[in-house]
Coordinates of C-alpha atoms and ligand atoms in Angstrom, one line a residue:
M62 CA 47.9 22.7 -69.2
Q63 CA 44.9 22.3 -71.4
K64 CA 43.8 25.6 -73.0
L65 CA 40.1 26.3 -72.4
A66 CA 37.8 28.3 -74.6
P67 CA 36.7 31.6 -72.7
D68 CA 33.0 30.5 -72.4
F69 CA 34.0 27.1 -71.2
D70 CA 36.4 28.7 -68.8
F71 CA 33.6 30.9 -67.3
L72 CA 31.3 27.9 -67.0
F73 CA 34.0 25.7 -65.5
N74 CA 34.9 28.2 -62.8
N75 CA 31.3 28.9 -61.8
L76 CA 30.1 25.4 -61.7
N77 CA 28.4 24.4 -58.4
K78 CA 30.6 21.2 -58.5
I79 CA 34.2 20.3 -58.0
A80 CA 35.6 20.3 -61.6
Y81 CA 39.1 19.4 -62.9
I82 CA 40.7 18.1 -66.0
F83 CA 43.1 15.2 -66.4
K84 CA 45.5 15.8 -69.4
D85 CA 46.9 12.3 -68.8
P86 CA 45.9 9.6 -66.2
T87 CA 47.9 11.1 -63.4
H88 CA 48.2 14.8 -64.1
F89 CA 45.8 17.6 -63.6
G90 CA 45.0 20.2 -66.3
S91 CA 42.7 23.1 -65.2
V92 CA 41.0 22.8 -61.8
N93 CA 38.3 25.1 -60.5
Q94 CA 38.1 27.0 -57.2
K95 CA 35.8 24.4 -55.7
M96 CA 38.3 21.7 -56.3
A97 CA 41.0 23.9 -54.7
D98 CA 38.7 24.5 -51.7
F99 CA 38.0 20.8 -51.4
C100 CA 41.7 20.0 -51.3
S101 CA 42.3 23.0 -48.9
C102 CA 44.9 24.5 -51.3
K103 CA 45.3 27.0 -54.0
V104 CA 44.3 26.4 -57.7
S105 CA 48.0 27.0 -58.6
E106 CA 49.1 24.3 -56.3
L107 CA 47.1 21.8 -58.3
E108 CA 46.9 23.0 -61.9
G109 CA 49.4 21.0 -64.1
K110 CA 50.6 19.0 -61.1
S111 CA 50.7 15.3 -60.5
V112 CA 47.8 13.8 -58.4
S113 CA 50.5 12.8 -55.9
V114 CA 50.1 16.3 -54.4
I115 CA 46.8 15.2 -52.9
L116 CA 46.8 11.4 -53.1
D117 CA 48.9 8.6 -51.5
Q118 CA 50.6 5.9 -53.5
K119 CA 47.7 3.4 -53.3
E120 CA 45.2 6.0 -54.3
I121 CA 47.4 7.2 -57.2
E122 CA 47.4 3.6 -58.5
T123 CA 43.6 3.3 -58.4
V124 CA 43.1 6.7 -60.1
K125 CA 45.7 5.9 -62.7
R126 CA 44.1 2.6 -63.6
F127 CA 40.6 4.2 -63.8
N128 CA 41.7 7.1 -65.9
Q129 CA 43.9 5.0 -68.2
N130 CA 40.9 2.9 -68.9
I131 CA 38.8 5.9 -70.0
F132 CA 41.7 7.3 -72.2
N133 CA 41.8 3.9 -73.9
E134 CA 38.1 3.1 -74.2
G135 CA 36.8 6.7 -74.6
L136 CA 33.7 6.0 -72.5
R137 CA 32.2 8.2 -69.8
K138 CA 32.2 6.6 -66.3
K139 CA 30.9 7.3 -62.9
A140 CA 32.6 6.1 -59.8
E141 CA 32.5 6.6 -56.0
M142 CA 35.9 6.9 -54.4
E143 CA 37.3 7.5 -51.0
I144 CA 40.2 9.9 -50.6
E145 CA 41.9 11.2 -47.5
I146 CA 42.3 15.0 -47.4
N147 CA 43.9 16.6 -44.4
K148 CA 43.6 13.3 -42.5
K149 CA 39.8 13.2 -43.1
L150 CA 38.3 10.5 -45.2
H151 CA 36.0 11.8 -47.9
T152 CA 33.7 10.0 -50.2
I153 CA 33.3 11.6 -53.6
E154 CA 31.2 10.7 -56.5
V155 CA 33.1 11.4 -59.8
D156 CA 31.6 11.7 -63.2
T157 CA 34.6 11.3 -65.7
I158 CA 33.8 12.5 -69.2
P159 CA 36.4 11.9 -72.0
H160 CA 37.0 14.7 -74.6
H161 CA 37.6 13.4 -78.1
N162 CA 39.9 15.5 -80.5
N163 CA 39.5 15.8 -84.3
Q164 CA 41.1 12.4 -84.8
G165 CA 38.7 10.8 -82.5
K166 CA 41.3 10.3 -79.8
V167 CA 40.7 11.1 -76.2
D168 CA 42.9 14.1 -75.4
Y169 CA 41.7 15.0 -71.9
L170 CA 39.2 14.0 -69.2
L171 CA 36.7 16.4 -67.7
C172 CA 35.9 15.3 -64.1
L173 CA 32.8 16.6 -62.2
A174 CA 32.8 15.5 -58.6
E175 CA 30.7 15.9 -55.6
D176 CA 31.6 15.4 -51.9
I177 CA 28.9 13.0 -50.6
T178 CA 30.5 12.3 -47.3
A179 CA 27.8 14.2 -45.2
E180 CA 25.0 12.8 -47.2
L181 CA 26.3 9.3 -46.8
E182 CA 26.7 9.9 -43.1
K183 CA 23.0 11.0 -42.9
E184 CA 21.9 8.0 -44.8
K185 CA 23.9 5.7 -42.5
R186 CA 22.5 7.4 -39.5
F187 CA 18.9 7.1 -40.8
Y188 CA 19.5 3.4 -41.6
R189 CA 21.0 2.8 -38.2
N190 CA 18.0 4.5 -36.5
K191 CA 15.6 2.5 -38.6
K192 CA 17.4 -0.7 -37.7
R193 CA 17.5 0.3 -34.0
Y194 CA 13.8 1.1 -33.8
R195 CA 12.9 -1.9 -35.9
S196 CA 14.6 -4.2 -33.3
I197 CA 13.0 -2.4 -30.4
F198 CA 9.6 -2.6 -32.2
K199 CA 10.1 -6.3 -32.9
K200 CA 11.4 -7.4 -29.5
A201 CA 9.5 -5.0 -27.2
P202 CA 7.8 -6.5 -24.2
L203 CA 4.6 -4.7 -25.2
A204 CA 2.4 -5.4 -28.1
F205 CA 2.7 -2.9 -30.9
V206 CA -0.2 -2.7 -33.4
V207 CA 0.2 -0.3 -36.3
S208 CA -2.8 0.4 -38.4
D209 CA -3.8 2.8 -41.1
R210 CA -6.3 5.6 -40.6
E211 CA -9.1 3.2 -41.6
T212 CA -7.9 1.0 -38.7
N213 CA -6.7 -1.8 -40.9
I214 CA -3.6 -3.4 -39.4
I215 CA -0.4 -2.8 -41.3
D216 CA 2.2 -4.1 -38.9
W217 CA 2.5 -5.8 -35.5
N218 CA 5.3 -7.2 -33.4
D219 CA 6.3 -10.4 -31.8
K220 CA 4.6 -9.6 -28.5
A221 CA 1.3 -8.9 -30.3
E222 CA 1.7 -12.4 -31.9
D223 CA 2.3 -13.7 -28.5
I224 CA -0.7 -12.0 -26.8
F225 CA -3.3 -12.3 -29.5
G226 CA -2.1 -15.6 -31.0
W227 CA -2.3 -14.4 -34.7
K228 CA 0.9 -14.4 -36.9
K229 CA 1.8 -11.1 -38.4
E230 CA 1.0 -12.4 -42.0
E231 CA -2.5 -13.4 -40.8
V232 CA -3.5 -9.9 -39.6
I233 CA -2.0 -7.6 -42.2
N234 CA -4.9 -5.7 -43.9
K235 CA -7.4 -7.1 -41.4
N236 CA -9.4 -4.6 -39.4
F237 CA -8.3 -3.8 -35.8
N238 CA -11.7 -5.2 -34.6
L239 CA -10.2 -8.7 -35.2
I240 CA -8.7 -8.4 -31.7
V241 CA -11.6 -6.6 -30.1
A242 CA -14.4 -8.5 -28.2
E243 CA -17.7 -7.9 -29.9
D244 CA -19.3 -6.1 -26.9
S245 CA -16.4 -3.6 -27.0
Y246 CA -16.7 -2.5 -30.7
S247 CA -18.5 0.7 -29.9
E248 CA -16.0 1.5 -27.1
I249 CA -13.1 1.1 -29.5
T250 CA -14.7 3.4 -32.1
E251 CA -15.1 6.0 -29.4
V252 CA -11.5 5.6 -28.3
I253 CA -10.3 6.1 -31.9
E254 CA -12.5 9.1 -32.4
N255 CA -11.0 10.6 -29.2
V256 CA -7.5 9.9 -30.4
F257 CA -8.3 11.6 -33.7
E258 CA -9.6 14.6 -31.8
G259 CA -6.4 14.6 -29.8
K260 CA -8.2 13.7 -26.6
K261 CA -7.6 10.7 -24.3
S262 CA -5.3 8.1 -25.7
Y263 CA -5.4 5.6 -22.8
N264 CA -8.0 3.0 -22.2
I265 CA -8.6 -0.6 -20.9
N266 CA -10.3 -2.9 -23.3
K267 CA -11.7 -6.4 -23.5
N268 CA -9.8 -8.1 -26.3
I269 CA -10.1 -11.4 -28.0
A270 CA -7.4 -13.8 -29.0
K271 CA -7.3 -16.1 -32.0
D272 CA -8.5 -19.1 -29.9
G273 CA -11.5 -17.1 -28.8
S274 CA -10.2 -16.5 -25.2
E275 CA -10.9 -13.1 -23.7
L276 CA -8.2 -10.9 -22.3
Y277 CA -8.0 -7.4 -20.8
C278 CA -5.4 -5.0 -22.2
E279 CA -4.2 -1.5 -21.2
W280 CA -3.9 0.5 -24.5
N281 CA -1.9 3.6 -25.3
T282 CA -2.6 5.0 -28.8
A283 CA -0.6 7.6 -30.7
L284 CA -1.0 9.1 -34.2
I285 CA 1.9 9.4 -36.7
R286 CA 1.4 12.4 -39.0
D287 CA 3.3 13.6 -42.0
K288 CA 4.7 17.1 -42.2
N289 CA 1.3 18.4 -43.5
D290 CA -0.4 17.1 -40.4
K291 CA -2.1 14.3 -42.3
I292 CA -2.6 11.1 -40.3
L293 CA -0.3 8.4 -41.7
E294 CA -0.5 5.6 -39.1
I295 CA -2.1 4.8 -35.7
I296 CA 0.3 3.1 -33.3
S297 CA -1.4 1.3 -30.4
I298 CA 0.7 -0.2 -27.7
A299 CA -0.9 -2.8 -25.4
Q300 CA -0.1 -4.6 -22.2
D301 CA -2.0 -7.7 -21.2
I302 CA -3.4 -7.0 -17.7
S303 CA -5.8 -9.9 -17.5
E304 CA -3.9 -11.4 -14.6
K305 CA -3.8 -8.1 -12.8
I306 CA -7.6 -7.7 -13.2
E307 CA -8.1 -11.4 -12.2
T308 CA -6.0 -10.9 -9.0
K309 CA -7.9 -7.7 -8.2
R310 CA -11.2 -9.5 -8.6
R311 CA -10.0 -12.4 -6.4
I312 CA -8.9 -9.9 -3.7
E313 CA -12.3 -8.2 -3.9
N314 CA -14.1 -11.6 -3.6
Q315 CA -11.9 -12.5 -0.7
K316 CA -12.7 -9.2 1.0
E317 CA -16.4 -9.8 0.4
E318 CA -16.0 -13.4 1.7
L319 CA -14.2 -12.0 4.8
K320 CA -16.9 -9.4 5.4
Y321 CA -19.6 -12.1 5.1
S322 CA -17.6 -14.4 7.4
E323 CA -17.3 -11.5 10.0
L324 CA -21.1 -11.1 9.7
R325 CA -21.6 -14.8 10.3
T326 CA -19.3 -14.7 13.3
Q327 CA -21.2 -11.8 14.6
F328 CA -24.4 -13.6 13.9
F329 CA -23.4 -16.7 15.8
A330 CA -22.2 -14.6 18.7
N331 CA -25.7 -13.0 18.8
I332 CA -27.5 -16.3 18.3
S333 CA -25.5 -17.9 21.2
H334 CA -26.8 -15.0 23.4
E335 CA -30.3 -15.4 22.0
L336 CA -30.2 -19.2 22.8
K337 CA -28.7 -18.7 26.2
T338 CA -31.0 -16.0 27.6
P339 CA -34.2 -18.0 27.4
L340 CA -32.5 -21.2 28.5
N341 CA -31.1 -19.3 31.6
L342 CA -34.6 -18.0 32.3
I343 CA -36.1 -21.4 31.9
F344 CA -33.6 -23.0 34.2
S345 CA -33.8 -20.2 36.9
S346 CA -37.6 -20.5 36.8
L347 CA -37.4 -24.2 37.2
Q348 CA -34.9 -23.8 40.0
L349 CA -37.3 -21.4 41.8
L350 CA -40.3 -23.6 41.1
D351 CA -38.4 -26.6 42.6
Y352 CA -37.4 -24.6 45.7
K353 CA -40.9 -23.2 46.2
L354 CA -42.6 -26.5 45.6
K355 CA -40.5 -27.9 48.5
N356 CA -41.3 -25.0 50.8
T357 CA -44.8 -23.9 50.0
N358 CA -48.3 -25.2 50.8
F359 CA -50.8 -25.7 48.1
E360 CA -52.8 -22.5 48.9
Q361 CA -49.9 -20.5 47.5
I362 CA -49.6 -22.5 44.4
N363 CA -51.0 -19.8 42.1
H364 CA -47.8 -17.7 42.7
F365 CA -46.1 -20.2 40.5
D366 CA -48.0 -18.9 37.5
K367 CA -45.3 -16.4 36.6
Y368 CA -42.6 -19.0 36.7
L369 CA -44.7 -21.2 34.4
A370 CA -45.4 -18.2 32.1
S371 CA -41.7 -17.5 31.9
I372 CA -40.8 -21.1 31.1
R373 CA -43.6 -21.1 28.4
N374 CA -42.5 -17.8 26.9
N375 CA -38.9 -18.6 26.7
G376 CA -39.7 -22.0 25.3
F377 CA -41.5 -20.2 22.6
R378 CA -38.6 -17.8 22.0
L379 CA -36.3 -20.7 21.5
L380 CA -38.8 -22.4 19.2
R381 CA -39.3 -19.3 17.1
L382 CA -35.6 -18.8 16.7
V383 CA -35.0 -22.4 15.8
N384 CA -38.0 -22.3 13.3
N385 CA -36.6 -19.2 11.7
L386 CA -33.1 -20.6 11.5
I387 CA -34.5 -23.8 9.9
D388 CA -36.5 -21.8 7.4
I389 CA -33.8 -19.4 6.4
T390 CA -31.5 -22.4 5.9
K391 CA -34.1 -24.0 3.7
I392 CA -34.5 -20.8 1.7
D393 CA -30.7 -20.7 1.2
V394 CA -30.7 -24.2 -0.2
N395 CA -33.9 -23.8 -2.1
T396 CA -35.9 -26.4 -0.2
F397 CA -38.4 -24.0 1.5
Q398 CA -41.9 -24.7 0.1
L399 CA -45.0 -22.6 0.3
H400 CA -48.4 -24.2 0.5
R401 CA -50.5 -21.7 -1.5
A402 CA -54.3 -21.9 -1.8
N403 CA -57.1 -19.4 -2.4
F404 CA -57.8 -17.6 0.9
D405 CA -59.6 -14.4 2.0
V406 CA -56.5 -12.4 2.9
I407 CA -58.6 -9.7 4.6
E408 CA -60.2 -12.3 6.9
L409 CA -56.8 -13.8 7.5
I410 CA -55.2 -10.5 8.6
R411 CA -58.3 -9.5 10.6
S412 CA -57.9 -12.7 12.7
V413 CA -54.2 -11.9 13.2
V414 CA -55.2 -8.4 14.4
T415 CA -57.8 -9.9 16.8
S416 CA -55.4 -12.3 18.3
T417 CA -52.7 -9.6 18.9
R418 CA -55.0 -6.9 20.2
D419 CA -54.5 -8.0 23.9
Y420 CA -50.8 -8.0 23.6
L421 CA -50.8 -4.6 21.9
E422 CA -53.0 -3.1 24.6
A423 CA -50.9 -4.6 27.3
K424 CA -47.9 -2.9 25.8
N425 CA -49.8 0.4 25.7
R426 CA -49.4 0.8 21.9
N427 CA -52.0 2.9 20.1
F428 CA -53.0 0.3 17.5
R429 CA -55.4 0.9 14.6
F430 CA -56.5 -1.4 11.8
E431 CA -58.0 0.0 8.5
S432 CA -59.1 -1.9 5.5
S433 CA -60.7 -0.5 2.3
L434 CA -61.7 -4.0 1.4
D435 CA -64.2 -6.3 3.1
S436 CA -62.9 -9.5 1.6
E437 CA -60.4 -10.4 -1.1
V438 CA -59.5 -14.0 -2.0
I439 CA -56.0 -14.4 -3.2
A440 CA -53.5 -17.2 -3.6
C441 CA -51.4 -17.4 -0.5
D442 CA -49.8 -19.6 2.1
P443 CA -51.9 -18.5 5.2
F444 CA -49.4 -19.9 7.7
N445 CA -46.5 -17.9 6.2
I446 CA -48.6 -14.8 5.6
E447 CA -49.5 -14.8 9.3
R448 CA -45.9 -15.1 10.1
V449 CA -45.1 -12.1 7.9
I450 CA -47.7 -9.9 9.5
L451 CA -46.9 -11.1 13.0
N452 CA -43.2 -10.4 12.5
L453 CA -43.9 -6.9 11.2
I454 CA -46.2 -6.2 14.2
S455 CA -43.8 -7.6 16.7
N456 CA -41.0 -5.4 15.2
A457 CA -43.3 -2.4 15.3
V458 CA -43.8 -3.1 19.1
K459 CA -40.2 -3.7 19.6
F460 CA -39.1 -0.4 18.1
T461 CA -41.7 1.8 19.5
A462 CA -42.4 3.1 23.0
E463 CA -45.6 3.3 25.1
G464 CA -48.2 5.5 23.6
D465 CA -46.8 5.2 20.1
E466 CA -49.1 4.6 17.1
I467 CA -49.1 1.5 15.0
L468 CA -51.4 1.6 12.0
L469 CA -52.1 -1.5 9.9
R470 CA -53.8 -0.7 6.5
I471 CA -55.1 -2.9 3.7
E472 CA -56.0 -1.5 0.3
K473 CA -56.0 -2.5 -3.3
E474 CA -53.4 -0.8 -5.5
K475 CA -53.7 -1.8 -9.2
E476 CA -53.0 -5.6 -9.3
W477 CA -51.7 -5.7 -5.8
I478 CA -53.1 -6.1 -2.3
K479 CA -51.1 -3.7 -0.3
I480 CA -50.7 -4.4 3.4
S481 CA -48.8 -1.6 5.2
L482 CA -47.7 -1.3 8.8
R483 CA -46.7 2.2 9.9
D484 CA -45.3 2.9 13.4
T485 CA -44.3 6.2 15.1
G486 CA -41.2 4.5 16.6
I487 CA -37.5 5.1 16.4
G488 CA -37.4 4.9 12.6
I489 CA -34.6 3.6 10.4
K490 CA -31.6 5.6 9.0
K491 CA -31.4 5.9 5.2
E492 CA -28.1 4.0 5.1
N493 CA -29.7 1.0 7.0
Q494 CA -32.9 0.8 5.0
D495 CA -31.6 -1.8 2.5
I496 CA -29.4 -3.9 4.8
I497 CA -32.1 -4.7 7.3
F498 CA -33.6 -7.1 4.7
E499 CA -30.2 -9.0 4.5
Q500 CA -29.7 -12.1 6.5
F501 CA -28.1 -11.7 10.0
R502 CA -28.4 -7.9 9.8
Q503 CA -29.5 -5.8 12.7
V504 CA -28.9 -2.0 12.8
D505 CA -27.5 -2.3 16.3
Q506 CA -24.8 -4.9 16.0
S507 CA -23.5 -4.5 19.5
F508 CA -23.4 -7.4 22.0
N509 CA -25.3 -5.6 24.7
K510 CA -28.3 -4.6 22.6
K511 CA -31.3 -3.0 24.2
R512 CA -33.7 -5.0 22.0
E513 CA -33.7 -8.8 21.5
G514 CA -33.6 -10.4 18.1
S515 CA -31.5 -12.4 15.7
G516 CA -31.7 -10.2 12.6
I517 CA -33.3 -13.0 10.5
G518 CA -36.9 -11.9 10.8
L519 CA -37.1 -9.4 8.0
S520 CA -34.9 -11.5 5.6
L521 CA -37.4 -14.3 6.1
V522 CA -40.4 -11.9 5.6
K523 CA -38.8 -10.6 2.4
S524 CA -38.2 -14.2 1.1
I525 CA -41.8 -15.3 1.9
V526 CA -43.3 -12.3 0.2
E527 CA -41.1 -12.7 -2.9
M528 CA -42.0 -16.4 -3.1
H529 CA -45.6 -15.2 -3.3
G530 CA -44.7 -13.1 -6.3
G531 CA -44.9 -10.0 -4.2
K532 CA -42.5 -7.3 -2.9
I533 CA -41.8 -5.5 0.3
E534 CA -40.9 -1.8 0.5
L535 CA -39.8 0.4 3.4
D536 CA -40.0 4.1 3.9
S537 CA -38.9 5.7 7.1
I538 CA -37.7 8.9 8.5
Y539 CA -35.3 8.3 11.3
G540 CA -36.8 9.3 14.6
V541 CA -40.3 9.9 13.1
Y542 CA -41.8 6.8 11.6
S543 CA -41.3 3.5 9.7
R544 CA -43.6 2.0 7.2
F545 CA -43.3 -1.5 5.8
S546 CA -45.5 -2.2 2.8
V547 CA -46.1 -5.7 1.6
Y548 CA -47.5 -6.1 -1.9
L549 CA -49.2 -9.4 -2.7
P550 CA -50.5 -10.2 -6.2
A551 CA -54.3 -10.0 -6.2
E552 CA -54.7 -13.3 -8.1
T553 CA -56.1 -16.8 -7.4
I554 CA -55.0 -20.3 -8.3
D555 CA -57.2 -23.0 -9.6
E556 CA -57.0 -25.8 -7.1
R557 CA -57.1 -25.9 -3.4
T558 CA -54.2 -27.9 -2.1
L559 CA -54.2 -30.4 0.6
A560 CA -52.0 -28.3 2.7
A561 CA -54.6 -25.5 2.5
E562 CA -57.3 -27.9 3.9
S563 CA -55.1 -28.8 6.8
Y564 CA -54.9 -25.1 7.8
S565 CA -56.5 -24.3 11.1
A566 CA -57.0 -20.9 12.5
D567 CA -57.0 -22.4 16.0
S568 CA -53.3 -22.6 16.2
L569 CA -53.0 -18.8 15.6
L570 CA -53.0 -17.9 19.3
N571 CA -49.9 -20.1 19.8
K572 CA -48.3 -18.5 16.8
V573 CA -48.9 -15.0 18.3
E574 CA -47.3 -16.1 21.5
L575 CA -44.5 -17.5 19.5
E576 CA -43.9 -14.4 17.4
F577 CA -44.2 -12.1 20.4
S578 CA -42.0 -14.1 22.7
D579 CA -39.1 -11.8 22.1
I580 CA -40.8 -8.8 23.5
N581 CA -42.4 -10.4 26.5
Y582 CA -39.4 -10.0 28.8
I583 CA -40.5 -12.7 31.2
Ligands
ADP813 P1 -34.7 -8.8 14.6 O1 -35.0 -10.2 14.9 O2 -33.4 -8.3 15.1 O3 -35.8 -7.8 14.9 P2 -35.4 -8.3 11.9 O4 -34.8 -8.9 10.7 O5 -36.9 -8.5 12.2 O6 -34.5 -8.8 13.1 O7 -35.1 -6.7 11.9 C1 -33.8 -6.3 11.5 C2 -33.5 -4.9 12.1 O8 -34.4 -4.0 11.4 C3 -33.9 -4.7 13.5 O9 -32.8 -5.1 14.3 C4 -34.1 -3.2 13.6 O10 -32.8 -2.5 13.7 C5 -34.7 -2.9 12.2 N1 -36.2 -2.7 12.3 C6 -37.1 -3.7 11.9 N2 -38.3 -3.2 12.1 C7 -38.2 -1.9 12.6 C8 -39.2 -0.9 13.0 N3 -40.5 -1.1 12.8 N4 -38.7 0.3 13.4 C9 -37.4 0.5 13.5 N5 -36.4 -0.5 13.2 C10 -36.9 -1.7 12.7

């Protein structure tokens, strides 16, 4: 056994490493306690003994060759070797240092070894994990976009290439905004700020692909921090939901279409009723007339007046309905034309009032007309403005009872001529105040309605007013009053048109009869 100097001995035994000496290539000299612990035996069982006490034949050969080499060459060498101790494979890292005697010959080898089995295992595990996550990252069915804290992209996976069309090499170091639609920049900044503050990490965004196409993605974002809580990376995971959104939109459109088609069906059911009622009345009046003509002498002929009046009124009802239908269809396909010219709108309305007065009195409505203007010339289509006013008055009669008040007022309000019609009738519920201006809409959609009508009058009124550059407003308290206010621009146009010259106030009486035919009940 190699004799050690006392200081060396102390050091040797207190080293935090496995230490042993080879006095020749296959025999131990001194061994320290750590070496004995590593081999699960006593120091005395190793010191001065052959390596065969711990190694098998194959391992002995390797160690022998290795040591022999150092004895011959006299050079320090490091090596990693695997040895089996107590049926467990260990990897040790051995630093073999040759000791040279006075003659310069190597007389023993000092070996310092470390058991690196656990460390290697950790490293392998880490490597395996890294590999595993790398393959998940690469092949995941979701797009992974990794960016630094300045939102510059530092990595992305195959699915991201697939969704956004950019190759990984093309996006590295580019800002995340590369894949964000321009109108969503501020939204993204807000999302990132929220994520930094640890708030919401989920959002849906409009993104943009390399070919410029837009897509909608569902994003989940997470921060990767180091152990000092400093943000290292932002990981954003995206799923392309454009198809889902498109399907949702299609379903919504279909629902809307279905609703509209139900409304149309309802409308045609109403219209059929509206067409049939006057026709039935016309035919029954004709039948009665026919019968009476055969059985009456000429003195009684004035009894026939009521049959003739019914035929006339119901003829007008049909005509009004057909006219309105034609016009609403024309408006729908943009072929409805106004014939505007400069007219005194006050005079126009005053003559409408005069011609309706008898009707209103007959219906026992308390009708008043007020105007703060004597005359005001504006550009309008007199025929259609009459229709608007007549329609509003006939509605006011339709939805009021005997004794109710109807007030028609004209005044100037800034650049508008405001014509308002207020009645103390049944009023209109808040939830119905917008829809009554839509085509085919009536508040009471039931088949056995108390009041006649097709639900196109107000939609036509609104279109006519808007085509004049005006607007119509409604305010109402259900059960108390309704007020329709028509605003027409107080402006004139340069030339009188031909259509304007062909206008004749004479036909107004027929038009009144036409507009009021719904409420005559004859
Ligand atoms: P209709 O031909 O059915 O009268 P309109 O388009 O003229 O069609 O009116 C639509 C609906 O608006 C009416 O069915 C009624 O419910 C409501 N309405 C219109 N004017 C009044 C009013 N002055 N008072 C109460 N309800 C009204």
